[in-house]
Structures are given as structure tokens and as C-alpha cells.
Amino acid sequence: MSSYGDDRPTILHCFADKGTESEVLSNFGDVVRVSIDAQDTNESEPITADAHLLPEGDEEKDWGFPIKDDVTFDLGVFHPVCTKWAATTSISGDPDEHENMIPSARSIAQDYCDHYVIENVPKAEPLRDPTILSGRMFGLPIEYERAFETSFHVPQPPRERAFLTTEGPSDTTETSSFFFSERSKEWWASAKGYDPRPYAKQHIAKNTIPAPFIQYLIRAWLAVYEEEQGVTQDRVDYSDYDERMETGRREADNSQLSDFTIGGEGDSEGN
């Protein structure tokens, strides 16, 4: 376990070949990324290995998870393959032909991480009490709804009706990941909040979690993590600071006005 304020938190990022989300995660800790085709695309440390554990008792398993048994990460972020529950699979394929990797991700998370996030499509039934996030909740010009199982409490944001677009608020999205070719890679990167250079347009549009989602989840995790680290001890509550300062300013202004009103200190007749 790292010591907050001394060493940076450690974050395990799995099932992420390009690991676009590590751009955000690396702002808050040292990221180790485990994936079958882990590419060196950002500040995370890529490890090429399978982050999927085969079912217990499977004799064909001839590899081990590449992280030592005595290593513990402060946070784990997992993106198990969503093909089994994807809308396109139900249209043109058989969901039963695709393996459920969520239990494997959960097992790794519980063995190696103090806290974890498992991401998938909202239809992924194995997720436990997930928080649903979408672009509509963050004023983005895309929907991109995703579900997140977490080991810590994440408040469910309200579902906003209007999107913030370049033309102002709108009740409809500007586009969808299903039509990613209609916009440039740079547009998709700007919509999701990432550097466009290391990644292909299709990956950014279809596979990358918007940065505001990750930041929202990180804030919820930090609330728990900092309390466990003792950072919140003796912390002063400034949540109503602006309101108290505004009240103080109004009181000060009113007291000055008394110099010019009848009965005030500035009234020469003493009325």
C-alpha cells in the first residue's frame, strides 16, 4: 500500500491494449497496464500478458498472472471484453459463443487491489449494482452509456436532458459511435477528452471511456482512499465557504449604508 503524499498511489489497468484511459489515471498514480497486446502509448507501464483467468480447474491453463502475489494496488480499473452483451452481437451473432470475463476481472481485483472499477456495457448482467454514466450527464455531444461496478460508493448522477454542443444546449446528441466515420479523429478525441495522436479514430470513438467518466470515478475513489490514508483528518469543511463569504459581504455593505440613512451613525440630528 502506498503512502499518500509520499509515494504516488498505484493503479492496475487491465484488458486495455492501448490503455487510453491511462492518460487520466496516470495523473493520479503510477499505472501498470496488463493486456494481451499492451502497447506503449502513454505514461502507463505496459505488460503483455493475459489478464483473463481461465475457470478454476481448467487444465489447459499454462500461464500465470504476471503480477507477484504479494503486490497490492491502491486501485484497479478493468475493461473485460463486452462482446457477449454488445448490441451488435445480439443482432448478427450468438452471445452464448462469447465468454463472460467479468468474474475473472472481479477475482483479480479482489486479489490484487484495495479498490476497483469494472467497466462494461449496461446490459452486462454479471455487474453488481453498477453506476450508469453517459455523455448526457456530463454535457458531452455523445451518449456513450457505460456501467461501472465499484468496490466503493459512487453516487448516481442525474440524467440530464440537454447536451452542451458547439451550437448551444441540445436535446439530441451530435453523433453516435456507430457512425464514428462521420467525424475526424480529432473531433472524437476532443469529445472524449484525450490526445488524438497515439490512437486510431475507431478506437477513440468506439472503445475509449470518456475522460469525464474516469475523473468522476476517481473523485469518488479518492474520497475513500484519502480517508483510509488519514488525509481527511482535521480537514476543515469549506463546502459553504462562498455562501458564508457572500453573507459577510452583504452584512458589511449594509452596515456602511447605515451612515447614509435616518437613524444611522451619520445622522447629524440623531433621529
PDB file of N, CA and C in Angstrom, residues 154-203:
ATOM      1  N   VAL A 154     -20.290   5.154  -5.439  1.00  0.00           N
ATOM      2  CA  VAL A 154     -20.269   6.197  -6.465  1.00  0.00           C
ATOM      3  C   VAL A 154     -21.690   6.711  -6.624  1.00  0.00           C
ATOM      4  N   PRO A 155     -21.962   7.960  -6.298  1.00  0.00           N
ATOM      5  CA  PRO A 155     -23.323   8.486  -6.457  1.00  0.00           C
ATOM      6  C   PRO A 155     -23.764   8.437  -7.913  1.00  0.00           C
ATOM      7  N   GLN A 156     -25.010   8.071  -8.140  1.00  0.00           N
ATOM      8  CA  GLN A 156     -25.565   8.028  -9.492  1.00  0.00           C
ATOM      9  C   GLN A 156     -25.959   9.430  -9.920  1.00  0.00           C
ATOM     10  N   PRO A 157     -25.285  10.010 -10.934  1.00  0.00           N
ATOM     11  CA  PRO A 157     -25.643  11.362 -11.376  1.00  0.00           C
ATOM     12  C   PRO A 157     -27.031  11.389 -12.007  1.00  0.00           C
ATOM     13  N   PRO A 158     -27.686  12.529 -11.975  1.00  0.00           N
ATOM     14  CA  PRO A 158     -28.995  12.651 -12.643  1.00  0.00           C
ATOM     15  C   PRO A 158     -28.828  12.580 -14.149  1.00  0.00           C
ATOM     16  N   ARG A 159     -29.866  12.127 -14.829  1.00  0.00           N
ATOM     17  CA  ARG A 159     -29.829  12.036 -16.290  1.00  0.00           C
ATOM     18  C   ARG A 159     -30.299  13.369 -16.877  1.00  0.00           C
ATOM     19  N   GLU A 160     -29.349  14.173 -17.325  1.00  0.00           N
ATOM     20  CA  GLU A 160     -29.679  15.473 -17.897  1.00  0.00           C
ATOM     21  C   GLU A 160     -30.335  15.287 -19.265  1.00  0.00           C
ATOM     22  N   ARG A 161     -31.191  16.224 -19.643  1.00  0.00           N
ATOM     23  CA  ARG A 161     -31.905  16.115 -20.911  1.00  0.00           C
ATOM     24  C   ARG A 161     -31.154  16.822 -22.038  1.00  0.00           C
ATOM     25  N   ALA A 162     -30.387  17.865 -21.715  1.00  0.00           N
ATOM     26  CA  ALA A 162     -29.745  18.660 -22.755  1.00  0.00           C
ATOM     27  C   ALA A 162     -28.251  18.369 -22.821  1.00  0.00           C
ATOM     28  N   PHE A 163     -27.732  18.338 -24.041  1.00  0.00           N
ATOM     29  CA  PHE A 163     -26.303  18.204 -24.263  1.00  0.00           C
ATOM     30  C   PHE A 163     -25.736  19.584 -24.576  1.00  0.00           C
ATOM     31  N   LEU A 164     -24.499  19.806 -24.157  1.00  0.00           N
ATOM     32  CA  LEU A 164     -23.827  21.055 -24.498  1.00  0.00           C
ATOM     33  C   LEU A 164     -23.072  20.847 -25.803  1.00  0.00           C
ATOM     34  N   THR A 165     -23.527  21.470 -26.871  1.00  0.00           N
ATOM     35  CA  THR A 165     -22.894  21.344 -28.179  1.00  0.00           C
ATOM     36  C   THR A 165     -22.283  22.683 -28.579  1.00  0.00           C
ATOM     37  N   THR A 166     -21.586  22.688 -29.701  1.00  0.00           N
ATOM     38  CA  THR A 166     -20.996  23.936 -30.179  1.00  0.00           C
ATOM     39  C   THR A 166     -22.056  24.937 -30.616  1.00  0.00           C
ATOM     40  N   GLU A 167     -23.297  24.467 -30.786  1.00  0.00           N
ATOM     41  CA  GLU A 167     -24.409  25.349 -31.152  1.00  0.00           C
ATOM     42  C   GLU A 167     -25.252  25.707 -29.932  1.00  0.00           C
ATOM     43  N   GLY A 168     -24.823  25.279 -28.754  1.00  0.00           N
ATOM     44  CA  GLY A 168     -25.586  25.535 -27.537  1.00  0.00           C
ATOM     45  C   GLY A 168     -26.249  24.266 -27.042  1.00  0.00           C
ATOM     46  N   PRO A 169     -27.074  24.354 -25.989  1.00  0.00           N
ATOM     47  CA  PRO A 169     -27.751  23.170 -25.449  1.00  0.00           C
ATOM     48  C   PRO A 169     -28.647  22.517 -26.495  1.00  0.00           C
ATOM     49  N   SER A 170     -28.684  21.183 -26.482  1.00  0.00           N
ATOM     50  CA  SER A 170     -29.497  20.444 -27.442  1.00  0.00           C
ATOM     51  C   SER A 170     -30.097  19.232 -26.766  1.00  0.00           C
ATOM     52  N   ASP A 171     -31.273  18.826 -27.222  1.00  0.00           N
ATOM     53  CA  ASP A 171     -31.931  17.631 -26.684  1.00  0.00           C
ATOM     54  C   ASP A 171     -31.466  16.364 -27.380  1.00  0.00           C
ATOM     55  N   THR A 172     -30.662  16.502 -28.414  1.00  0.00           N
ATOM     56  CA  THR A 172     -30.154  15.339 -29.141  1.00  0.00           C
ATOM     57  C   THR A 172     -28.637  15.387 -29.214  1.00  0.00           C
ATOM     58  N   THR A 173     -28.025  14.221 -29.353  1.00  0.00           N
ATOM     59  CA  THR A 173     -26.574  14.164 -29.483  1.00  0.00           C
ATOM     60  C   THR A 173     -26.149  14.602 -30.882  1.00  0.00           C
ATOM     61  N   GLU A 174     -24.861  14.992 -30.984  1.00  0.00           N
ATOM     62  CA  GLU A 174     -24.346  15.392 -32.294  1.00  0.00           C
ATOM     63  C   GLU A 174     -24.102  14.180 -33.188  1.00  0.00           C
ATOM     64  N   THR A 175     -23.700  13.069 -32.577  1.00  0.00           N
ATOM     65  CA  THR A 175     -23.443  11.862 -33.357  1.00  0.00           C
ATOM     66  C   THR A 175     -23.382  10.667 -32.418  1.00  0.00           C
ATOM     67  N   SER A 176     -23.099   9.494 -32.979  1.00  0.00           N
ATOM     68  CA  SER A 176     -23.023   8.253 -32.215  1.00  0.00           C
ATOM     69  C   SER A 176     -21.771   7.498 -32.618  1.00  0.00           C
ATOM     70  N   SER A 177     -21.271   6.662 -31.718  1.00  0.00           N
ATOM     71  CA  SER A 177     -20.100   5.842 -32.027  1.00  0.00           C
ATOM     72  C   SER A 177     -20.369   4.878 -33.172  1.00  0.00           C
ATOM     73  N   PHE A 178     -21.651   4.567 -33.426  1.00  0.00           N
ATOM     74  CA  PHE A 178     -21.987   3.691 -34.551  1.00  0.00           C
ATOM     75  C   PHE A 178     -21.677   4.362 -35.892  1.00  0.00           C
ATOM     76  N   PHE A 179     -21.586   5.686 -35.867  1.00  0.00           N
ATOM     77  CA  PHE A 179     -21.294   6.439 -37.091  1.00  0.00           C
ATOM     78  C   PHE A 179     -19.995   7.228 -36.910  1.00  0.00           C
ATOM     79  N   PHE A 180     -19.004   6.563 -36.344  1.00  0.00           N
ATOM     80  CA  PHE A 180     -17.761   7.246 -35.992  1.00  0.00           C
ATOM     81  C   PHE A 180     -17.050   7.854 -37.187  1.00  0.00           C
ATOM     82  N   SER A 181     -17.248   7.294 -38.396  1.00  0.00           N
ATOM     83  CA  SER A 181     -16.535   7.770 -39.573  1.00  0.00           C
ATOM     84  C   SER A 181     -16.986   9.155 -40.012  1.00  0.00           C
ATOM     85  N   GLU A 182     -18.124   9.636 -39.479  1.00  0.00           N
ATOM     86  CA  GLU A 182     -18.637  10.938 -39.894  1.00  0.00           C
ATOM     87  C   GLU A 182     -17.821  12.093 -39.340  1.00  0.00           C
ATOM     88  N   ARG A 183     -17.056  11.847 -38.282  1.00  0.00           N
ATOM     89  CA  ARG A 183     -16.266  12.906 -37.660  1.00  0.00           C
ATOM     90  C   ARG A 183     -14.787  12.521 -37.669  1.00  0.00           C
ATOM     91  N   SER A 184     -13.940  13.514 -37.505  1.00  0.00           N
ATOM     92  CA  SER A 184     -12.500  13.281 -37.531  1.00  0.00           C
ATOM     93  C   SER A 184     -12.026  12.662 -36.225  1.00  0.00           C
ATOM     94  N   LYS A 185     -10.830  12.107 -36.255  1.00  0.00           N
ATOM     95  CA  LYS A 185     -10.237  11.573 -35.030  1.00  0.00           C
ATOM     96  C   LYS A 185     -10.078  12.672 -33.988  1.00  0.00           C
ATOM     97  N   GLU A 186      -9.710  13.861 -34.458  1.00  0.00           N
ATOM     98  CA  GLU A 186      -9.525  14.980 -33.533  1.00  0.00           C
ATOM     99  C   GLU A 186     -10.847  15.360 -32.858  1.00  0.00           C
ATOM    100  N   TRP A 187     -11.956  15.303 -33.622  1.00  0.00           N
ATOM    101  CA  TRP A 187     -13.251  15.626 -33.023  1.00  0.00           C
ATOM    102  C   TRP A 187     -13.594  14.634 -31.925  1.00  0.00           C
ATOM    103  N   TRP A 188     -13.409  13.345 -32.213  1.00  0.00           N
ATOM    104  CA  TRP A 188     -13.712  12.325 -31.211  1.00  0.00           C
ATOM    105  C   TRP A 188     -12.820  12.477 -29.985  1.00  0.00           C
ATOM    106  N   ALA A 189     -11.549  12.794 -30.190  1.00  0.00           N
ATOM    107  CA  ALA A 189     -10.642  12.981 -29.066  1.00  0.00           C
ATOM    108  C   ALA A 189     -11.063  14.183 -28.224  1.00  0.00           C
ATOM    109  N   SER A 190     -11.517  15.246 -28.880  1.00  0.00           N
ATOM    110  CA  SER A 190     -11.966  16.426 -28.131  1.00  0.00           C
ATOM    111  C   SER A 190     -13.243  16.133 -27.358  1.00  0.00           C
ATOM    112  N   ALA A 191     -14.146  15.313 -27.951  1.00  0.00           N
ATOM    113  CA  ALA A 191     -15.400  14.967 -27.277  1.00  0.00           C
ATOM    114  C   ALA A 191     -15.155  14.099 -26.049  1.00  0.00           C
ATOM    115  N   LYS A 192     -14.152  13.219 -26.144  1.00  0.00           N
ATOM    116  CA  LYS A 192     -13.891  12.305 -25.032  1.00  0.00           C
ATOM    117  C   LYS A 192     -12.757  12.749 -24.125  1.00  0.00           C
ATOM    118  N   GLY A 193     -11.996  13.763 -24.551  1.00  0.00           N
ATOM    119  CA  GLY A 193     -11.004  14.356 -23.665  1.00  0.00           C
ATOM    120  C   GLY A 193      -9.641  13.705 -23.678  1.00  0.00           C
ATOM    121  N   TYR A 194      -9.135  13.297 -24.864  1.00  0.00           N
ATOM    122  CA  TYR A 194      -7.838  12.617 -24.937  1.00  0.00           C
ATOM    123  C   TYR A 194      -6.958  13.200 -26.042  1.00  0.00           C
ATOM    124  N   ASP A 195      -5.687  12.867 -25.970  1.00  0.00           N
ATOM    125  CA  ASP A 195      -4.734  13.204 -27.021  1.00  0.00           C
ATOM    126  C   ASP A 195      -5.032  12.316 -28.227  1.00  0.00           C
ATOM    127  N   PRO A 196      -5.302  12.879 -29.407  1.00  0.00           N
ATOM    128  CA  PRO A 196      -5.665  12.040 -30.549  1.00  0.00           C
ATOM    129  C   PRO A 196      -4.485  11.312 -31.195  1.00  0.00           C
ATOM    130  N   ARG A 197      -3.271  11.748 -30.937  1.00  0.00           N
ATOM    131  CA  ARG A 197      -2.133  11.280 -31.724  1.00  0.00           C
ATOM    132  C   ARG A 197      -1.797   9.795 -31.582  1.00  0.00           C
ATOM    133  N   PRO A 198      -1.822   9.210 -30.370  1.00  0.00           N
ATOM    134  CA  PRO A 198      -1.373   7.808 -30.293  1.00  0.00           C
ATOM    135  C   PRO A 198      -2.403   6.765 -30.707  1.00  0.00           C
ATOM    136  N   TYR A 199      -3.635   7.181 -31.027  1.00  0.00           N
ATOM    137  CA  TYR A 199      -4.708   6.205 -31.178  1.00  0.00           C
ATOM    138  C   TYR A 199      -5.423   6.333 -32.523  1.00  0.00           C
ATOM    139  N   ALA A 200      -6.026   5.241 -32.962  1.00  0.00           N
ATOM    140  CA  ALA A 200      -6.832   5.250 -34.175  1.00  0.00           C
ATOM    141  C   ALA A 200      -8.207   5.847 -33.877  1.00  0.00           C
ATOM    142  N   LYS A 201      -8.822   6.434 -34.888  1.00  0.00           N
ATOM    143  CA  LYS A 201     -10.126   7.077 -34.695  1.00  0.00           C
ATOM    144  C   LYS A 201     -11.170   6.086 -34.197  1.00  0.00           C
ATOM    145  N   GLN A 202     -11.224   4.899 -34.777  1.00  0.00           N
ATOM    146  CA  GLN A 202     -12.222   3.921 -34.377  1.00  0.00           C
ATOM    147  C   GLN A 202     -12.067   3.551 -32.907  1.00  0.00           C
ATOM    148  N   HIS A 203     -10.825   3.422 -32.451  1.00  0.00           N
ATOM    149  CA  HIS A 203     -10.605   3.073 -31.046  1.00  0.00           C
ATOM    150  C   HIS A 203     -11.100   4.183 -30.122  1.00  0.00           C
TER     151      HIS A 203
END
